[in-house]
Structures are given as C-alpha cells and as structure tokens.
Amino acid sequence: MKKIAVVGSINIDQTVTAQRIPLKGETLPGGNLRYIPGGKGANQAVAMAKLGAKVEMFGCVGDDDNGRKMMENLASNNVETENIKIVSGIPTGIAIITVGENDNTIIVVEGANGQVNRDYIDSIKDILLQYDMVVLQHEIPLDTVHYVVDLCAAHGIPTLLNPAPAAEVPMEIIEKVTYLTPNEHEAVLIFGKERSTEDLLKTYPEKLIITQGSRGVSVGLKDGQVVNVPARKAEVVDTTGAGDTLNGAFCVKFIESDNIVESLEYANAAASLSIGKFGAQSGMPTTEELAKILEV
Ligand code: RIB
C-alpha cells in the first residue's frame, strides 16, 4: 500500500458556537465550548487514516497536556506519530474558533507549529523521502513549506500544497508542486483578481484544484476541459475541517486510482459528510460511511 506523509500543523481547537459571527467590538453569548483536536495538518492526516490510508504526521507539539492529547488522538486514529517533535518551552498550537451562520472564524496561535523549521526537516528528511506523496498546508512557517516542496521535487516525490491559511505562493513553488488546492479567496491572493477561475484552471491543468464552497470543486483537464464537481446537499452543523477532509480524501483516492475527477467526486462526498458533526475531525467519514453515500 502506498504511504502518505503530512508535514503540517497540530492544534487544539477551542471551539464555541454563537448565533452569528460577532461584529467588530461586539460581545455575544456563546455555547458548546469544547477543546478538540484540530490543526490543518493533523486534520488532513486523520481524514486520510479514517479512509484507510497509511499516513504519518510530521510536525511539532509542546511538552504539555495539549500536546500529549493531540498525539494520543492522532495515534488512536491510526496516524503514525513517531517523528513528531516535542518541543519544550513553547505551547502546542491553539486555534480559537467561532462557529455560527453555517460558517466559522478562526484565529490560530502557532505555538510549537512555528518550530517546524529547516532543522526539523533535515532531521526527518531520510524518512520523509521514503513516502509516495507529501502533503502540506500554510500553518507552519512558509519557508519550511517551500523547503519541503523543493526537496520533494528534487527527489521526484509528488506533493499537494493546500495553501490555507491564505498566503502568496512563489511562482517557482507553483511550478514544483504536483497539486495546489486553494479556495477561491486563496486563489485570488496567489494569482491576482484579474484572472477568472476558468482561465486559471486552463493554465494549470491537472495541477490547480479550486474549491468553491457550496458550488463544489473545479479542475482543468489536459484536454482543455474544465470540470466542476458540484457539492452534495448536506446538513450543516459545522464546516470546520471540510476543506481538510476534501484534501485528505482526494489524496487517498488519487494515490490509488490516478483518476483526478473520480478522486474529486470521492473527496467532495467525504467533505459533505464531515460538516454534519461538530468539530474538525469528528465528522470525517470512514471508508464504509463514505461508500454508503457514494452508492446513492
Ligand atoms: O481547517 C480547520 C483547522 O484550521 C482547525 O482545526 C484549526 O485548528 C485551524 O487550524
């Protein structure tokens, strides 16, 4: 079985629901305060493992209770954690999340995720280069993201970069990654607002995958076609982690099938299930749960 590595963030999510997202300067009552596993990297690793992939998480946590809980959570979801570094004197990353109006706002305090630096990558490089695919996001230092993309490109290892949270991606990195999966806002930051989604997808066929929320996900094919995989109708409890589920499920399907459209249909279905439960990871489907809705 092929193996996937995730190099990314591990957070504890402090999540609260509110009737709506507060306005600037406003105080609102909240409910359902919870401390649950998150972090875009860890979420994507868990999404993959729940769908049966062999996956290892590379990143850093603090030497604290949150770090230990997040490591336990990864391990209990069958994600390999052996090479996660435990750093002392810096707390595990925390995301402060407000869930409301079928959407969310997130503030991330990077903590130990900031220690995922070149030295750490050099220390795990020989192991990382044994993987069949390496997956990254923007919740660790961008210098490290680019360093890993360079390294993988030099060794012919496919990479997927989910550029979230939004930040610019140098042209050289766009050329080197195998897949770039921004949402529409991230795509504007990366490519500028002058270019249409269709134009971008045609320029980067079978590389650029743009997620469009309730409108689904689109990709350009090498024959010039642009394909939109529409979102599935789903009950929305919490959209946190839907993008992570989509990215994770896409990798799991693609690495085995090599079929981009089929993989996006699979990923879209997984994302639609993930929003039916509270929290980034709790709604992520298993292979069996996903198979049931794909039969319908
Ligand atoms: O993508 C959702 C994730 O973003 C949350 O789990 C939170 O940790 C933030 O990093």
CSV table of C-alpha atoms and ligand atoms in Angstrom, one decimal:
chain,number,residue,atom,x,y,z
A,1,MET,CA,0.0,0.0,0.0
A,2,LYS,CA,1.3,3.5,-0.8
A,3,LYS,CA,2.2,5.8,2.1
A,4,ILE,CA,1.4,9.5,2.5
A,5,ALA,CA,3.2,11.9,4.7
A,6,VAL,CA,1.7,15.1,6.1
A,7,VAL,CA,4.1,17.9,7.1
A,8,GLY,CA,1.9,20.4,9.0
A,9,SER,CA,0.2,21.9,12.0
A,10,ILE,CA,-1.2,20.2,15.1
A,11,ASN,CA,-3.6,22.4,17.1
A,12,ILE,CA,-6.0,22.0,19.9
A,13,ASP,CA,-9.2,23.8,18.8
A,14,GLN,CA,-11.1,25.9,21.3
A,15,THR,CA,-14.4,25.9,19.7
A,16,VAL,CA,-17.6,27.8,20.6
A,17,THR,CA,-20.9,28.2,18.9
A,18,ALA,CA,-22.7,31.6,18.5
A,19,GLN,CA,-26.0,32.6,16.8
A,20,ARG,CA,-23.9,34.5,14.4
A,21,ILE,CA,-20.3,35.6,13.8
A,22,PRO,CA,-19.7,38.7,16.1
A,23,LEU,CA,-19.2,42.1,14.6
A,24,LYS,CA,-16.2,44.2,15.4
A,25,GLY,CA,-16.3,45.3,19.0
A,26,GLU,CA,-19.4,43.2,19.8
A,27,THR,CA,-19.9,40.7,22.6
A,28,LEU,CA,-22.2,37.8,22.1
A,29,PRO,CA,-23.3,34.8,24.2
A,30,GLY,CA,-21.7,31.5,23.2
A,31,GLY,CA,-22.4,27.9,23.8
A,32,ASN,CA,-21.0,24.4,23.4
A,33,LEU,CA,-17.4,25.4,24.4
A,34,ARG,CA,-15.1,22.5,23.6
A,35,TYR,CA,-11.4,21.7,23.4
A,36,ILE,CA,-11.0,19.3,20.5
A,37,PRO,CA,-8.3,18.1,18.1
A,38,GLY,CA,-7.5,20.2,15.1
A,39,GLY,CA,-4.8,21.8,13.0
A,40,LYS,CA,-5.0,21.7,9.2
A,41,GLY,CA,-2.1,19.2,9.0
A,42,ALA,CA,-3.4,16.9,11.7
A,43,ASN,CA,-6.9,17.1,10.3
A,44,GLN,CA,-5.8,16.1,6.8
A,45,ALA,CA,-3.8,13.2,8.3
A,46,VAL,CA,-6.8,12.0,10.3
A,47,ALA,CA,-9.1,12.3,7.2
A,48,MET,CA,-6.7,10.1,5.3
A,49,ALA,CA,-6.3,7.5,8.0
A,50,LYS,CA,-10.1,7.2,8.5
A,51,LEU,CA,-10.3,6.4,4.9
A,52,GLY,CA,-7.8,3.5,5.3
A,53,ALA,CA,-4.6,5.2,4.2
A,54,LYS,CA,-1.2,4.6,5.7
A,55,VAL,CA,-0.2,8.0,6.9
A,56,GLU,CA,2.5,9.6,9.0
A,57,MET,CA,2.3,13.1,10.6
A,58,PHE,CA,5.4,15.2,10.8
A,59,GLY,CA,5.2,18.4,12.9
A,60,CYS,CA,5.8,19.7,16.4
A,61,VAL,CA,3.8,19.9,19.7
A,62,GLY,CA,4.7,21.5,23.0
A,63,ASP,CA,5.7,19.4,26.0
A,64,ASP,CA,2.3,20.0,27.6
A,65,ASP,CA,-1.1,18.3,28.2
A,66,ASN,CA,-2.5,19.6,24.9
A,67,GLY,CA,0.4,18.2,23.0
A,68,ARG,CA,0.1,14.8,24.7
A,69,LYS,CA,-3.7,14.7,24.0
A,70,MET,CA,-3.2,15.7,20.3
A,71,MET,CA,-0.5,12.9,19.9
A,72,GLU,CA,-2.9,10.4,21.5
A,73,ASN,CA,-5.7,11.5,19.2
A,74,LEU,CA,-3.5,11.0,16.1
A,75,ALA,CA,-2.3,7.6,17.3
A,76,SER,CA,-5.9,6.5,18.1
A,77,ASN,CA,-6.9,7.4,14.6
A,78,ASN,CA,-4.0,5.2,13.2
A,79,VAL,CA,-1.8,8.1,12.2
A,80,GLU,CA,1.9,7.4,12.7
A,81,THR,CA,3.4,9.9,15.2
A,82,GLU,CA,6.9,8.6,15.9
A,83,ASN,CA,8.7,11.5,14.3
A,84,ILE,CA,6.6,14.3,15.7
A,85,LYS,CA,8.9,16.5,17.7
A,86,ILE,CA,8.0,17.5,21.3
A,87,VAL,CA,9.5,21.0,21.9
A,88,SER,CA,9.9,22.3,25.4
A,89,GLY,CA,9.1,25.9,26.5
A,90,ILE,CA,6.7,26.5,23.7
A,91,PRO,CA,3.0,25.5,23.9
A,92,THR,CA,1.1,23.3,21.5
A,93,GLY,CA,-0.7,25.4,18.8
A,94,ILE,CA,-4.2,26.6,19.6
A,95,ALA,CA,-7.0,27.7,17.3
A,96,ILE,CA,-9.8,29.8,18.6
A,97,ILE,CA,-12.9,29.0,16.6
A,98,THR,CA,-16.3,30.6,16.5
A,99,VAL,CA,-19.0,28.6,14.7
A,100,GLY,CA,-22.1,30.4,13.5
A,101,GLU,CA,-24.2,31.2,10.4
A,102,ASN,CA,-23.1,27.9,8.8
A,103,ASP,CA,-19.6,29.2,8.8
A,104,ASN,CA,-16.7,30.0,11.2
A,105,THR,CA,-13.9,32.4,12.1
A,106,ILE,CA,-10.6,31.1,13.2
A,107,ILE,CA,-7.6,32.7,14.9
A,108,VAL,CA,-4.5,30.5,15.2
A,109,VAL,CA,-1.8,30.9,17.8
A,110,GLU,CA,1.0,29.0,16.1
A,111,GLY,CA,3.0,27.9,19.2
A,112,ALA,CA,5.0,24.8,18.5
A,113,ASN,CA,4.0,24.7,14.9
A,114,GLY,CA,6.5,27.6,14.4
A,115,GLN,CA,9.2,25.1,15.2
A,116,VAL,CA,8.6,23.1,12.1
A,117,ASN,CA,11.7,24.6,10.5
A,118,ARG,CA,14.5,23.5,8.2
A,119,ASP,CA,16.5,21.9,11.0
A,120,TYR,CA,13.5,19.7,11.9
A,121,ILE,CA,13.0,18.8,8.2
A,122,ASP,CA,16.7,17.9,7.9
A,123,SER,CA,16.3,15.7,11.0
A,124,ILE,CA,13.5,13.6,9.4
A,125,LYS,CA,14.5,14.0,5.7
A,126,ASP,CA,15.6,10.5,5.1
A,127,ILE,CA,12.3,9.1,6.4
A,128,LEU,CA,10.2,11.7,4.6
A,129,LEU,CA,11.8,10.9,1.3
A,130,GLN,CA,10.5,7.3,1.6
A,131,TYR,CA,6.9,8.4,1.2
A,132,ASP,CA,4.9,8.2,-2.0
A,133,MET,CA,3.3,11.6,-1.5
A,134,VAL,CA,3.9,14.6,0.8
A,135,VAL,CA,1.0,16.9,1.8
A,136,LEU,CA,1.5,20.4,3.1
A,137,GLN,CA,-0.6,23.4,4.2
A,138,HIS,CA,0.2,27.0,5.3
A,139,GLU,CA,0.0,26.6,9.1
A,140,ILE,CA,3.8,26.0,9.5
A,141,PRO,CA,6.5,28.6,8.5
A,142,LEU,CA,6.2,29.2,4.8
A,143,ASP,CA,10.0,28.9,4.4
A,144,THR,CA,9.6,25.3,5.6
A,145,VAL,CA,6.8,24.6,3.2
A,146,HIS,CA,8.9,25.8,0.3
A,147,TYR,CA,11.9,23.9,1.5
A,148,VAL,CA,9.9,20.6,1.6
A,149,VAL,CA,8.4,21.3,-1.9
A,150,ASP,CA,11.9,21.9,-3.2
A,151,LEU,CA,13.2,18.7,-1.5
A,152,CYS,CA,10.4,16.5,-2.8
A,153,ALA,CA,10.6,17.9,-6.3
A,154,ALA,CA,14.4,17.2,-6.4
A,155,HIS,CA,13.6,13.6,-5.4
A,156,GLY,CA,10.6,13.1,-7.7
A,157,ILE,CA,8.1,12.8,-4.9
A,158,PRO,CA,4.6,14.2,-5.6
A,159,THR,CA,3.3,17.0,-3.4
A,160,LEU,CA,0.0,18.5,-2.6
A,161,LEU,CA,0.0,22.0,-1.2
A,162,ASN,CA,-3.2,23.3,0.3
A,163,PRO,CA,-2.4,27.0,0.6
A,164,ALA,CA,-4.5,27.6,3.7
A,165,PRO,CA,-4.5,30.0,5.6
A,166,ALA,CA,-4.2,32.3,2.5
A,167,ALA,CA,-0.6,33.4,1.7
A,168,GLU,CA,1.2,34.1,-1.5
A,169,VAL,CA,2.9,31.1,-3.3
A,170,PRO,CA,6.0,31.9,-5.3
A,171,MET,CA,5.8,31.0,-9.0
A,172,GLU,CA,8.7,28.6,-8.6
A,173,ILE,CA,6.8,26.7,-5.9
A,174,ILE,CA,3.6,26.6,-8.1
A,175,GLU,CA,5.7,25.0,-10.8
A,176,LYS,CA,7.2,22.5,-8.5
A,177,VAL,CA,4.1,21.2,-6.6
A,178,THR,CA,2.1,18.5,-8.1
A,179,TYR,CA,-1.3,19.8,-6.8
A,180,LEU,CA,-2.2,23.2,-5.5
A,181,THR,CA,-5.7,23.3,-3.8
A,182,PRO,CA,-6.7,26.9,-2.9
A,183,ASN,CA,-10.2,28.0,-2.2
A,184,GLU,CA,-11.4,31.0,-4.3
A,185,HIS,CA,-10.1,33.6,-1.9
A,186,GLU,CA,-6.7,31.9,-1.6
A,187,ALA,CA,-6.6,31.7,-5.4
A,188,VAL,CA,-7.2,35.5,-5.7
A,189,LEU,CA,-4.3,36.1,-3.3
A,190,ILE,CA,-2.0,33.8,-5.2
A,191,PHE,CA,-2.9,34.7,-8.8
A,192,GLY,CA,-4.5,38.2,-8.5
A,193,LYS,CA,-8.1,39.1,-9.0
A,194,GLU,CA,-7.9,39.9,-12.7
A,195,ARG,CA,-7.9,36.3,-13.8
A,196,SER,CA,-11.0,34.2,-13.9
A,197,THR,CA,-11.3,30.8,-12.2
A,198,GLU,CA,-11.7,29.2,-15.7
A,199,ASP,CA,-8.6,30.9,-17.1
A,200,LEU,CA,-6.5,29.8,-14.1
A,201,LEU,CA,-7.8,26.2,-14.3
A,202,LYS,CA,-6.9,26.1,-18.0
A,203,THR,CA,-3.5,27.5,-17.3
A,204,TYR,CA,-2.6,24.8,-14.7
A,205,PRO,CA,-4.4,21.7,-15.9
A,206,GLU,CA,-4.4,18.7,-13.5
A,207,LYS,CA,-2.4,20.8,-11.0
A,208,LEU,CA,-4.7,23.5,-9.8
A,209,ILE,CA,-7.8,22.4,-8.0
A,210,ILE,CA,-10.1,25.3,-6.8
A,211,THR,CA,-12.6,24.6,-4.0
A,212,GLN,CA,-15.7,26.8,-4.2
A,213,GLY,CA,-17.7,26.0,-1.1
A,214,SER,CA,-21.3,25.2,-1.8
A,215,ARG,CA,-20.5,25.3,-5.5
A,216,GLY,CA,-18.2,22.3,-5.3
A,217,VAL,CA,-14.7,21.9,-6.6
A,218,SER,CA,-13.2,22.5,-10.1
A,219,VAL,CA,-10.2,21.4,-12.1
A,220,GLY,CA,-8.9,21.8,-15.6
A,221,LEU,CA,-8.0,18.8,-17.6
A,222,LYS,CA,-5.1,18.4,-20.0
A,223,ASP,CA,-7.5,18.2,-23.0
A,224,GLY,CA,-8.7,21.8,-22.2
A,225,GLN,CA,-12.0,20.9,-20.5
A,226,VAL,CA,-12.9,22.5,-17.1
A,227,VAL,CA,-14.7,20.1,-14.8
A,228,ASN,CA,-16.9,21.2,-11.9
A,229,VAL,CA,-17.8,18.5,-9.3
A,230,PRO,CA,-20.8,20.0,-7.6
A,231,ALA,CA,-21.1,20.0,-3.8
A,232,ARG,CA,-23.5,17.4,-2.4
A,233,LYS,CA,-26.5,18.6,-0.4
A,234,ALA,CA,-25.8,18.1,3.3
A,235,GLU,CA,-26.9,19.1,6.7
A,236,VAL,CA,-24.6,21.7,8.0
A,237,VAL,CA,-23.6,21.5,11.7
A,238,ASP,CA,-20.0,22.8,11.5
A,239,THR,CA,-18.0,23.5,8.3
A,240,THR,CA,-14.6,23.5,10.2
A,241,GLY,CA,-12.3,20.9,8.6
A,242,ALA,CA,-14.4,20.4,5.5
A,243,GLY,CA,-11.5,21.6,3.3
A,244,ASP,CA,-9.1,19.4,5.2
A,245,THR,CA,-11.4,16.4,4.6
A,246,LEU,CA,-11.6,17.2,0.9
A,247,ASN,CA,-7.8,17.4,0.6
A,248,GLY,CA,-7.2,14.3,2.7
A,249,ALA,CA,-9.8,12.2,0.8
A,250,PHE,CA,-8.5,13.4,-2.6
A,251,CYS,CA,-5.0,12.2,-1.8
A,252,VAL,CA,-6.2,8.8,-0.6
A,253,LYS,CA,-8.3,8.2,-3.7
A,254,PHE,CA,-5.8,9.7,-6.2
A,255,ILE,CA,-2.8,7.8,-4.9
A,256,GLU,CA,-4.5,4.6,-5.7
A,257,SER,CA,-6.7,5.4,-8.7
A,258,ASP,CA,-4.6,8.1,-10.6
A,259,ASN,CA,-8.0,9.5,-11.7
A,260,ILE,CA,-8.4,13.1,-10.8
A,261,VAL,CA,-12.1,13.6,-11.4
A,262,GLU,CA,-13.1,10.3,-9.7
A,263,SER,CA,-10.9,11.4,-6.7
A,264,LEU,CA,-12.6,14.8,-6.5
A,265,GLU,CA,-16.0,13.2,-6.5
A,266,TYR,CA,-14.9,11.0,-3.7
A,267,ALA,CA,-13.3,13.9,-1.8
A,268,ASN,CA,-16.4,16.1,-2.3
A,269,ALA,CA,-18.6,13.4,-0.8
A,270,ALA,CA,-16.3,13.0,2.1
A,271,ALA,CA,-16.4,16.8,2.8
A,272,SER,CA,-20.2,16.7,2.6
A,273,LEU,CA,-20.3,14.1,5.4
A,274,SER,CA,-17.7,16.0,7.5
A,275,ILE,CA,-19.9,19.0,8.0
A,276,GLY,CA,-22.7,17.0,9.6
A,277,LYS,CA,-20.9,16.9,13.0
A,278,PHE,CA,-19.4,19.4,15.4
A,279,GLY,CA,-15.6,19.8,15.3
A,280,ALA,CA,-13.0,19.5,12.6
A,281,GLN,CA,-12.4,15.7,12.9
A,282,SER,CA,-15.5,14.1,14.4
A,283,GLY,CA,-17.5,14.2,11.2
A,284,MET,CA,-14.7,12.8,8.9
A,285,PRO,CA,-16.1,9.7,7.4
A,286,THR,CA,-14.7,6.2,7.4
A,287,THR,CA,-14.4,4.2,4.1
A,288,GLU,CA,-17.6,2.4,4.9
A,289,GLU,CA,-19.6,5.6,5.7
A,290,LEU,CA,-18.4,7.1,2.5
A,291,ALA,CA,-19.1,4.0,0.4
A,292,LYS,CA,-22.8,4.2,1.6
A,293,ILE,CA,-23.4,7.7,0.3
A,294,LEU,CA,-21.5,7.1,-2.9
A,295,GLU,CA,-23.9,4.2,-3.7
A,296,VAL,CA,-26.9,6.6,-3.6
B,1,RIB,O1,-9.1,23.8,8.8
B,1,RIB,C1,-9.6,23.8,10.1
B,1,RIB,C2,-8.5,24.0,11.1
B,1,RIB,O2,-7.9,25.3,11.0
B,1,RIB,C3,-8.9,23.9,12.5
B,1,RIB,O3,-8.9,22.6,13.0
B,1,RIB,C4,-8.0,24.8,13.2
B,1,RIB,O4,-7.0,24.2,14.0
B,1,RIB,C5,-7.3,25.6,12.2
B,1,RIB,O5,-6.0,25.3,12.0
